[in-house]
Amino acid sequence: MPNERLRGSIAGAGLTVERLAEIVGVDPKTAERWVSKDRIPRRAHRSATATILKADELYLWPGLLDDAREKSASLAEFVALYPHRGAVPLHLWSSLMTSAQDCIDILIYAGLFFTDGTPDIAKTLIRKGESGVRVRLILGDPDSEAVALRGAEEGVFGGVAARVRLSLTHLQDAMGCPGVEIRLQSATLYNSVFRFDETLLVNTHAYGAPASQSPVIHVQRVPGGRLFDHYLSSFDKVWSRSVPAMEKGTV
């Protein structure tokens, strides 16, 4: 049975199967089988195709829900669900920051609990950068409509922008230091993401409620799993459209 969802998404993106194959880097006959025979591509090709078509993998290939191996790997990724951010053990944040050896990626609007609650956070990030850890932080642009809207939805109005500016003050000394990049973005923030090497904490968001009241998902990267890469892909998309905080002159 052909995959009509994939066929329609390709057409909707203004592409042909042959052009999609060229972009993804597979043989056109392989891509044609994805459509005509509903073959499920390899994981890397699925991810690339979903990104190009701006669609979710599960929408394009519902059969993934029946892939026992992928379900098993994704279940293995799941470590814990905390009912709200305050339920996350305090030592977990600091231990993950301290133990990170390769990368620290953080996507927040203000994240004041983190910047204000981590002693000497700028110095810590500077040391991490100097030791070879890649540090990427994305905060909300305090002058953006998205941040203003979040403040209005939470009933604090300018409070979110004020918290962003305070976080930027805590981070100021680390701006421009080797290995440390701090950027601002103005997109809607669906989740706050805290990545430390192969560990991920995702603070979900709910309309009208501050992030502190929403659940946190603890994920550990596992080969073949989907959750870690799914949220990391979201981080990378926001990173690609963000701008260096120093260029904005907000601090």
Coordinates of C-alpha atoms in Angstrom, one line a residue:
M1 CA 0.0 0.0 0.0
P2 CA 1.5 3.4 -0.9
N3 CA 2.3 6.0 1.7
E4 CA -0.1 8.8 0.8
R5 CA 1.0 11.0 3.7
L6 CA 4.6 11.0 2.5
R7 CA 3.5 11.5 -1.1
G8 CA 1.3 14.5 -0.1
S9 CA 4.0 16.0 2.1
I10 CA 6.5 15.8 -0.7
A11 CA 4.1 17.5 -3.1
G12 CA 3.2 20.1 -0.5
A13 CA 6.8 21.0 -0.1
G14 CA 7.1 21.6 -3.8
L15 CA 9.4 18.6 -4.3
T16 CA 9.6 15.5 -6.4
V17 CA 10.6 12.1 -5.1
E18 CA 13.8 12.4 -7.1
R19 CA 14.6 15.8 -5.7
L20 CA 13.9 14.6 -2.1
A21 CA 16.2 11.6 -2.7
E22 CA 19.0 13.9 -3.9
I23 CA 18.7 16.2 -0.9
V24 CA 18.6 13.3 1.6
G25 CA 21.4 11.4 -0.2
V26 CA 19.7 8.2 -1.2
D27 CA 19.1 6.4 -4.5
P28 CA 15.8 7.7 -6.2
K29 CA 14.6 4.1 -6.4
T30 CA 15.0 3.8 -2.6
A31 CA 12.9 7.0 -2.0
E32 CA 10.3 5.8 -4.5
R33 CA 9.9 2.6 -2.5
W34 CA 9.3 4.8 0.6
V35 CA 6.2 6.1 -1.2
S36 CA 5.0 3.3 -3.5
K37 CA 5.6 0.4 -1.0
D38 CA 5.5 2.4 2.3
R39 CA 9.0 1.2 3.2
I40 CA 10.2 2.8 6.4
P41 CA 13.7 4.5 5.8
R42 CA 16.7 4.2 8.0
R43 CA 16.6 6.4 11.1
A44 CA 19.0 9.0 9.7
H45 CA 17.1 9.3 6.5
R46 CA 13.8 9.5 8.3
S47 CA 15.0 12.3 10.4
A48 CA 16.4 14.2 7.4
T49 CA 13.2 13.7 5.4
A50 CA 11.0 14.8 8.2
T51 CA 13.1 18.0 8.7
I52 CA 12.9 18.8 5.0
L53 CA 9.2 18.2 4.8
K54 CA 8.6 20.0 8.2
A55 CA 6.5 17.0 9.4
D56 CA 6.7 14.6 12.3
E57 CA 8.2 11.2 11.7
L58 CA 5.2 9.4 13.2
Y59 CA 2.8 11.3 10.9
L60 CA 4.9 10.3 7.8
W61 CA 5.4 6.7 9.0
P62 CA 2.7 5.6 11.4
G63 CA 4.2 2.1 11.2
L64 CA 7.0 3.3 13.6
L65 CA 4.5 2.9 16.4
D66 CA 4.7 -0.9 15.7
D67 CA 8.5 -1.0 15.5
A68 CA 9.3 -3.0 18.6
R69 CA 13.0 -2.2 18.6
E70 CA 12.5 1.6 18.4
K71 CA 9.8 1.4 21.1
S72 CA 12.1 -0.6 23.3
A73 CA 15.0 1.9 22.8
S74 CA 12.8 4.9 23.5
L75 CA 11.5 3.3 26.7
A76 CA 15.1 2.7 27.7
E77 CA 15.8 6.4 27.2
F78 CA 13.1 7.4 29.7
V79 CA 14.6 7.8 33.2
A80 CA 12.0 9.8 35.2
L81 CA 9.1 12.1 35.1
Y82 CA 9.0 14.8 37.7
P83 CA 5.5 16.3 38.3
H84 CA 6.9 19.9 38.5
R85 CA 10.4 21.5 38.3
G86 CA 10.7 21.7 42.0
A87 CA 10.6 17.9 42.3
V88 CA 13.8 17.6 40.3
P89 CA 16.6 16.8 42.9
L90 CA 18.7 20.0 43.4
H91 CA 21.9 18.0 43.3
L92 CA 21.0 16.7 39.8
W93 CA 21.3 20.1 38.2
S94 CA 24.7 20.8 39.7
S95 CA 26.0 17.3 39.2
L96 CA 25.1 17.3 35.5
M97 CA 26.7 20.7 35.0
T98 CA 29.9 19.6 36.8
S99 CA 30.2 16.3 35.1
A100 CA 29.6 17.5 31.5
Q101 CA 32.7 16.7 29.4
D102 CA 31.5 17.4 25.8
C103 CA 28.6 19.7 25.6
I104 CA 26.1 21.8 27.5
D105 CA 23.0 23.0 25.5
I106 CA 20.3 25.0 27.2
L107 CA 17.2 26.5 25.7
I108 CA 15.1 28.7 28.0
Y109 CA 13.3 32.0 28.0
A110 CA 14.8 33.2 31.3
G111 CA 15.7 30.1 33.3
L112 CA 16.3 32.4 36.3
F113 CA 16.1 29.4 38.7
F114 CA 19.1 28.0 36.9
T115 CA 21.2 31.1 36.4
D116 CA 20.4 32.5 39.8
G117 CA 20.6 29.1 41.6
T118 CA 23.9 28.0 40.1
P119 CA 26.7 29.6 42.2
D120 CA 29.1 31.6 40.0
I121 CA 27.5 30.3 36.9
A122 CA 29.5 32.6 34.6
K123 CA 32.8 31.3 36.0
T124 CA 31.5 27.8 35.8
L125 CA 30.7 28.2 32.1
I126 CA 34.0 29.9 31.4
R127 CA 35.9 27.0 33.0
K128 CA 33.8 24.5 31.0
G129 CA 34.5 26.3 27.8
E130 CA 38.3 26.5 28.5
S131 CA 38.3 22.8 29.2
G132 CA 36.9 22.0 25.8
V133 CA 33.2 21.7 26.6
R134 CA 31.0 23.3 23.9
V135 CA 28.6 25.5 25.7
R136 CA 25.5 26.9 23.9
L137 CA 22.8 28.9 25.8
I138 CA 19.7 30.3 24.1
L139 CA 17.5 32.8 26.0
G140 CA 14.4 34.6 24.9
D141 CA 14.9 38.1 23.4
P142 CA 13.4 40.3 26.2
D143 CA 12.3 42.8 23.6
S144 CA 10.5 40.2 21.4
E145 CA 6.7 39.8 21.0
A146 CA 7.1 36.1 22.0
V147 CA 8.5 36.9 25.4
A148 CA 5.9 39.7 26.0
L149 CA 3.1 37.2 25.0
R150 CA 4.4 34.6 27.4
G151 CA 4.4 37.2 30.2
A152 CA 0.8 38.1 29.4
E153 CA -0.3 34.4 29.3
E154 CA 1.3 33.8 32.7
G155 CA -0.3 37.0 34.1
V156 CA 3.1 38.5 34.9
F157 CA 3.3 40.7 31.8
G158 CA 6.7 42.3 31.8
G159 CA 7.9 39.9 34.5
V160 CA 9.3 37.4 32.0
A161 CA 11.3 40.0 30.1
A162 CA 12.7 41.3 33.4
R163 CA 13.7 37.8 34.4
V164 CA 15.5 37.3 31.1
R165 CA 17.5 40.5 31.6
L166 CA 18.4 39.4 35.1
S167 CA 19.6 36.0 33.8
L168 CA 21.7 37.8 31.1
T169 CA 23.3 39.8 33.9
H170 CA 24.3 36.6 35.7
L171 CA 25.8 35.3 32.4
Q172 CA 27.4 38.6 31.2
D173 CA 31.0 37.7 32.2
A174 CA 30.9 34.5 30.1
M175 CA 29.8 36.2 26.9
G176 CA 32.4 36.0 24.2
C177 CA 34.6 33.6 26.2
P178 CA 36.2 30.7 24.4
G179 CA 33.8 27.8 23.9
V180 CA 30.8 29.7 25.3
E181 CA 28.1 31.1 23.0
I182 CA 25.0 32.8 24.4
R183 CA 22.3 33.8 22.0
L184 CA 18.8 35.2 22.0
Q185 CA 15.7 34.1 20.1
S186 CA 12.2 35.3 19.5
A187 CA 10.3 32.1 18.7
T188 CA 7.6 30.4 20.7
L189 CA 9.1 28.3 23.4
Y190 CA 7.3 25.0 23.7
N191 CA 9.7 23.3 26.1
S192 CA 12.8 24.4 28.0
V193 CA 15.7 22.1 27.2
F194 CA 18.7 21.3 29.3
R195 CA 21.2 19.0 27.7
F196 CA 24.4 17.8 29.4
D197 CA 26.3 15.4 27.3
E198 CA 24.0 12.4 26.8
T199 CA 21.5 13.5 29.5
L200 CA 18.5 15.7 28.8
L201 CA 16.0 17.4 31.1
V202 CA 12.9 18.8 29.3
N203 CA 10.7 21.2 31.3
T204 CA 7.4 21.0 29.5
H205 CA 5.2 24.1 29.2
A206 CA 1.5 24.5 29.7
Y207 CA -0.6 27.5 28.6
G208 CA -1.1 30.1 31.4
A209 CA 1.3 28.3 33.8
P210 CA 4.9 29.2 34.7
A211 CA 7.4 26.5 33.7
S212 CA 8.1 25.9 37.4
Q213 CA 4.7 24.3 37.7
S214 CA 5.0 22.0 34.7
P215 CA 6.5 18.5 34.5
V216 CA 10.1 17.7 33.7
I217 CA 11.1 14.7 31.6
H218 CA 14.5 13.1 32.3
V219 CA 15.9 11.3 29.3
Q220 CA 19.2 9.5 28.7
R221 CA 20.4 9.0 25.2
V222 CA 20.2 5.3 24.0
P223 CA 21.2 4.1 20.5
G224 CA 18.1 3.6 18.4
G225 CA 15.9 5.8 20.7
R226 CA 13.9 8.7 19.5
L227 CA 13.2 11.0 22.5
F228 CA 16.7 12.5 23.0
D229 CA 17.3 13.3 19.3
H230 CA 13.7 14.6 18.9
Y231 CA 14.3 17.3 21.5
L232 CA 17.8 18.0 20.4
S233 CA 16.6 18.6 16.9
S234 CA 14.2 21.2 18.3
F235 CA 17.2 22.9 20.1
D236 CA 19.2 23.0 16.9
K237 CA 16.4 24.6 14.9
V238 CA 16.0 27.4 17.4
W239 CA 19.8 27.8 17.5
S240 CA 20.0 28.3 13.8
R241 CA 17.6 31.3 14.0
S242 CA 19.0 32.9 17.1
V243 CA 21.5 35.8 17.3
P244 CA 24.4 36.5 19.7
A245 CA 23.3 38.2 22.8
M246 CA 26.2 40.7 22.6
E247 CA 25.0 41.9 19.2
K248 CA 21.6 42.7 20.7
G249 CA 23.1 44.9 23.4
T250 CA 20.5 43.9 26.0
V251 CA 22.8 43.9 28.9

